[in-house]
Coordinates of C-alpha atoms in Angstrom, one line a residue:
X1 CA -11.5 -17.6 1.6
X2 CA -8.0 -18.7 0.8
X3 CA -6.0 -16.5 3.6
X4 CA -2.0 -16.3 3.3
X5 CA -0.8 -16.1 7.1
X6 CA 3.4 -15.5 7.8
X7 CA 4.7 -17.0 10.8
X8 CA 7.1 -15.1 11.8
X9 CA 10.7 -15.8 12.5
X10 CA 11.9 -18.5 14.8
X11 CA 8.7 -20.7 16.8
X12 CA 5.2 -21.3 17.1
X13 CA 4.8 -17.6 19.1
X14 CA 5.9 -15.6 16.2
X15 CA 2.9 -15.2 14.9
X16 CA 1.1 -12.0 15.3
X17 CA -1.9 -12.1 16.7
X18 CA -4.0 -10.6 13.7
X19 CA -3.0 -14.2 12.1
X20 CA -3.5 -16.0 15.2
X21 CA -6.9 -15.6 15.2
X22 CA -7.3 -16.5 11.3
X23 CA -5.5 -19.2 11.8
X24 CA -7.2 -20.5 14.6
X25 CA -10.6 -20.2 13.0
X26 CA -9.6 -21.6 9.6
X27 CA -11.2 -24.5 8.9
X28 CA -8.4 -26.3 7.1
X29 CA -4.3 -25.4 7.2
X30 CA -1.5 -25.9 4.6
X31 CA 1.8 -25.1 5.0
X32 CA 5.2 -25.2 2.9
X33 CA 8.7 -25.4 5.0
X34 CA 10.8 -26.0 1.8
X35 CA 11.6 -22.0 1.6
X36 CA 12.2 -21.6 4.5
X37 CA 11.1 -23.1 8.4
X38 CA 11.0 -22.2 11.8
X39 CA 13.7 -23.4 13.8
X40 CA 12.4 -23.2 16.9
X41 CA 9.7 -25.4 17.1
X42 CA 7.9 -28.2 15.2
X43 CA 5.2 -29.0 13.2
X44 CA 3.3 -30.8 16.2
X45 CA 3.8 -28.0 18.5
X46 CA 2.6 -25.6 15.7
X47 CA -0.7 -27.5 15.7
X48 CA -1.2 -28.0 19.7
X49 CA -0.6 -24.1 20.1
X50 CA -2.9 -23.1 17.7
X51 CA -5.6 -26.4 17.7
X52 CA -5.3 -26.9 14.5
X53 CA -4.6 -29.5 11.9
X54 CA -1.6 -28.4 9.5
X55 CA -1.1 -30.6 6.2
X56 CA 2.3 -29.8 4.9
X57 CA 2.9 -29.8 1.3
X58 CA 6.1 -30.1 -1.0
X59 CA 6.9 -28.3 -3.8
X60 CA 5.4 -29.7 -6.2
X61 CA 2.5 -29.9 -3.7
X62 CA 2.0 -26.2 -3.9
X63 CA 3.5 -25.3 -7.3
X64 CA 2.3 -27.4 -9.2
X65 CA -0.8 -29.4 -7.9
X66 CA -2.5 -26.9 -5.3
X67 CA -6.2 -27.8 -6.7
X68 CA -7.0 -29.7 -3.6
X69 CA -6.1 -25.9 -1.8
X70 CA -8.4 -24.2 -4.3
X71 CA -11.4 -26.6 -3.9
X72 CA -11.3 -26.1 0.1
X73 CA -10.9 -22.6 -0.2
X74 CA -14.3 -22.1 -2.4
X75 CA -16.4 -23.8 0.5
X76 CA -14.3 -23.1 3.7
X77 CA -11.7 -20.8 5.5
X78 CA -8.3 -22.1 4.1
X79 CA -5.2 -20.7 6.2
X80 CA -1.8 -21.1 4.0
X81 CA 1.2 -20.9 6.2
X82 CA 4.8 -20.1 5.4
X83 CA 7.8 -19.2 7.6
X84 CA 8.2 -14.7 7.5
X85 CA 6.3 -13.6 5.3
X86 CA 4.4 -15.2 2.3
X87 CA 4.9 -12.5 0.1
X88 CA 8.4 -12.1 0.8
X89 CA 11.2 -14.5 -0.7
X90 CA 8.7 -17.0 -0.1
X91 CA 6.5 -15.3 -2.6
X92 CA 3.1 -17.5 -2.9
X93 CA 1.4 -14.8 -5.7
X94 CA 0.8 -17.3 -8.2
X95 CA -1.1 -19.9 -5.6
X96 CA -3.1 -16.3 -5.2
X97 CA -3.8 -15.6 -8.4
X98 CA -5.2 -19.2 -9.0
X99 CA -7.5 -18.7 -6.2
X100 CA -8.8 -15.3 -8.0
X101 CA -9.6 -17.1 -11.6
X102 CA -11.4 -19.5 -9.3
X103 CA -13.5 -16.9 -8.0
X104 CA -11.7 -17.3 -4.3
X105 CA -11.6 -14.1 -2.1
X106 CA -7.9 -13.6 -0.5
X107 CA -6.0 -12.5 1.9
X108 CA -2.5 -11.6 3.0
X109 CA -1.5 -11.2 7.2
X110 CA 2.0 -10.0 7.3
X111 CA 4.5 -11.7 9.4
X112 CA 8.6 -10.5 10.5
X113 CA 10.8 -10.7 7.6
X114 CA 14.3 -11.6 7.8
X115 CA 15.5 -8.6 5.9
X116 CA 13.5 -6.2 8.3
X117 CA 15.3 -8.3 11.2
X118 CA 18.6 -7.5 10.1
X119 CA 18.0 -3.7 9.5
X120 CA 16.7 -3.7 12.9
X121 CA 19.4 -6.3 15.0
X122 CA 22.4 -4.3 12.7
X123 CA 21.0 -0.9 12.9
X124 CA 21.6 -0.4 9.2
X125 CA 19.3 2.2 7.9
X126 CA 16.5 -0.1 5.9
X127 CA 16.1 2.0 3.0
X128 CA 19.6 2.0 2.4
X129 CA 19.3 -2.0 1.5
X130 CA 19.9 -3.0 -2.4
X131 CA 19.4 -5.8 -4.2
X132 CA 19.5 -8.9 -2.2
X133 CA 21.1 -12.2 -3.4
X134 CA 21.0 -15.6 -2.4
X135 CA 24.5 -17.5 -1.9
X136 CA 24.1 -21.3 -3.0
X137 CA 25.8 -24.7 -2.2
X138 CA 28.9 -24.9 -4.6
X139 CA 27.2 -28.4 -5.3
X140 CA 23.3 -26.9 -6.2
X141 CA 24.9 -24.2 -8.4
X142 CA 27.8 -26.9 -10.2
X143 CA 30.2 -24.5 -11.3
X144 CA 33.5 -23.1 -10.1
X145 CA 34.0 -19.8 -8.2
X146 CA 31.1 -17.4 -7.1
X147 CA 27.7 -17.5 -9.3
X148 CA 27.4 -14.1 -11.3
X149 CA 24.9 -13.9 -9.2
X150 CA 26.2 -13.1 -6.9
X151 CA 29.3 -10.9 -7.3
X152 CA 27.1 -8.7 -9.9
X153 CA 24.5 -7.7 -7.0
X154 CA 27.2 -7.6 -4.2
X155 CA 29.0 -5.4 -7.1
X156 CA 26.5 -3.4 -8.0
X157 CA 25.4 -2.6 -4.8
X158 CA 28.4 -1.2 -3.5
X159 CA 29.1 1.1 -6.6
X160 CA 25.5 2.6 -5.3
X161 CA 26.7 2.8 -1.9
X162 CA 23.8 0.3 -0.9
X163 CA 23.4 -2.7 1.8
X164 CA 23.3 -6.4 0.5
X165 CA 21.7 -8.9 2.1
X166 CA 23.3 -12.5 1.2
X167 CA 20.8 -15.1 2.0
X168 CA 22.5 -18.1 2.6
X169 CA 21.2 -21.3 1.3
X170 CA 18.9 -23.8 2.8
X171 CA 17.8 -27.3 1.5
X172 CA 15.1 -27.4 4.4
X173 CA 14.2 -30.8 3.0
X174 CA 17.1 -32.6 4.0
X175 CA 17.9 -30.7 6.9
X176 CA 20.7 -28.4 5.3
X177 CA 21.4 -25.2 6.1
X178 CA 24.3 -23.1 5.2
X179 CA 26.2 -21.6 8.3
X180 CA 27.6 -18.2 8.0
X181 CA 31.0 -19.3 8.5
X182 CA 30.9 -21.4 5.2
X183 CA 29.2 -18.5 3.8
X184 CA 31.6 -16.1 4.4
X185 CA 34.6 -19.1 3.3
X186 CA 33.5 -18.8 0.1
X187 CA 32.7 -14.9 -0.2
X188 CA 36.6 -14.5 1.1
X189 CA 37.5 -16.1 -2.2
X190 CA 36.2 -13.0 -4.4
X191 CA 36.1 -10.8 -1.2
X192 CA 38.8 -11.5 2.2
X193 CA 39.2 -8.1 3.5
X194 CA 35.4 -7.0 2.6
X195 CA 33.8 -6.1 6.1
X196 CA 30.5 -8.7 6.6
X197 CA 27.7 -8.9 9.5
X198 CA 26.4 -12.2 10.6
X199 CA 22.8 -12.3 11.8
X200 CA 21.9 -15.3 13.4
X201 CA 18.7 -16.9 15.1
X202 CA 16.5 -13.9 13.8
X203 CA 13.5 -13.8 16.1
X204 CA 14.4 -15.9 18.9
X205 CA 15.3 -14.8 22.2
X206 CA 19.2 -14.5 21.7
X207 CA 19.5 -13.7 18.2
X208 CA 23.4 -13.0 17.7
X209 CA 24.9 -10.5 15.3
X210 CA 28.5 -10.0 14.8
X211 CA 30.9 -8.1 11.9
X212 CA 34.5 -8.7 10.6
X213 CA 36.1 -9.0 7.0
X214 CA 35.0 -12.3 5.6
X215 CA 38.4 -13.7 6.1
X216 CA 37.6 -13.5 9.6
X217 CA 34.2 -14.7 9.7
X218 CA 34.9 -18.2 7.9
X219 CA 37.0 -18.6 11.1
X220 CA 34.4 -18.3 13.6
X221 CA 31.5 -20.5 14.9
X222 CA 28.0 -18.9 14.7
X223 CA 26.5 -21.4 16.3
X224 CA 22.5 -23.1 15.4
X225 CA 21.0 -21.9 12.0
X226 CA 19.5 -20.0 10.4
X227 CA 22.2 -17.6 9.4
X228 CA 22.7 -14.8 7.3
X229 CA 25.7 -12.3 6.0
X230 CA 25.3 -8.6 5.1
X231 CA 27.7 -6.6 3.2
X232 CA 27.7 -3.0 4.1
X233 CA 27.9 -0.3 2.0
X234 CA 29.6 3.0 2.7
X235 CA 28.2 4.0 6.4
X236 CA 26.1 6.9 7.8
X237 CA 28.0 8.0 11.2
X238 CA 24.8 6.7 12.8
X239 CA 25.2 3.1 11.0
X240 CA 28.9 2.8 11.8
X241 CA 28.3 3.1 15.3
X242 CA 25.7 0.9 15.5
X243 CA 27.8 -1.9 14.1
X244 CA 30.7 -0.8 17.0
X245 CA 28.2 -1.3 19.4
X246 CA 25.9 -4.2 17.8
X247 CA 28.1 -6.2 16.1
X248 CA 31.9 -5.5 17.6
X249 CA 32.8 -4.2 14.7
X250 CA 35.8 -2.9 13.6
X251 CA 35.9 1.0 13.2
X252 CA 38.7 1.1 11.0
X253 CA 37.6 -1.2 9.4
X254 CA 34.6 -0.2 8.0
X255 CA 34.0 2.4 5.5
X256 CA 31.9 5.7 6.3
X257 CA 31.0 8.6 4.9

């Protein structure tokens, strides 16, 4: 049994308890933080809460030479541990789909997403969420300006009256994470007086969420990562003044039906 647990959002209690309890009678654990990790606590205090083992792979430990995984998982009960979910953003589905040509029975255990965080800290309506984007380094994308990427979805979006979600870019390997304010610094360029929502430190006991035009953001300190922006589309009465109340926003600012 090869059995995909997500952690949650921010420490070693986010967990729920469904995935607890597999991961806790697994016989081996692997885990990828390259995706995404949890802030909040550490590897060894991952494994002393839940008495476990957890051998943390790379990339190209999991992408591209996972056979190890798939041999354990024929004889024993292998746990695979991301951050959130592991079918969401960090989608594991082909490490799945090895285990099925292997013969390997499977599982998924759900865990908090960051995108169902925001709908719920912003109290934007969550089927009212479009396309979501990811916002690189200027370096890790090495060209000029906002990636197409980018502007198309937060674009195309808007013309459907939709939320974006702008994941903000993380190099978890090297410790780099991109702060909202930077985030918003470089969305002003394309966007300064477009009306933005900071979610910060999803998940943990203060999580902090906070509006203003993206001019106005890239002047502010969010504080500890992990960060992300939303760009609201045109607001339900309901969604406006949860932003007033929320996330200080502006009411003139935003735009509502």
């Amino acid at each position: 049994m090869l059995t995909f647990i997500g952690l949650g959002l921010y420490d070693e209690t986010s967990i729920t308890v469904e995935g607890q309890t597999a991961l806790r009678e697994a016989n081996r654990a692997y885990a990828e933080f390259y995706t995404s990790k949890l802030i909040g606590t550490t590897i060894e205090d991952l494994e002393a809460h839940h008495d476990i083992d957890i051998d943390v792979r790379d990339r190209v430990g999991v992408e591209q030479h996972p056979d190890d995984i798939l041999e354990a998982a024929e004889d024993e009960s292998v746990a695979f541990l991301t951050a959130g979910d592991t079918m969401i953003s960090t989608t594991h589905v082909d490490l799945r789909l090895r285990a099925h040509e292997r013969g390997i029975e499977t599982r998924v255990i759900h865990g908090v997403t960051a995108q169902t965080a925001t709908s719920s800290l912003t109290g934007l309506q969550n089927y009212r969420f479009g396309k979501a984007t990811t916002l690189p380094f200027p370096y890790a994308h090495g060209a000029d300006g906002l990636p197409a990427s980018v502007t198309e979805t937060i674009d195309a979006n808007r013309e459907a009256n939709l939320h974006t979600v702008v994941y903000l870019d993380i190099k978890a390997d090297r410790e780099e994470y991109m702060t909202a304010d930077v985030g918003a610094s470089l969305l002003a360029e394309e966007y300064p007086d477009l009306v933005g929502v900071v979610v910060a430190r999803a998940g943990s006991p203060e999580p902090l969420v906070e509006a203003g035009t993206m001019s106005e953001l890239a002047e502010r300190d969010f504080g500890d990562p992990l960060h992300l922006l939303v760009i609201p589309g045109r607001l339900h009465l309901l969604e406006a003044d949860a932003l007033c109340a929320l996330a200080g926003a502006d009411r003139d600012a935003l735009e509502i039906d």
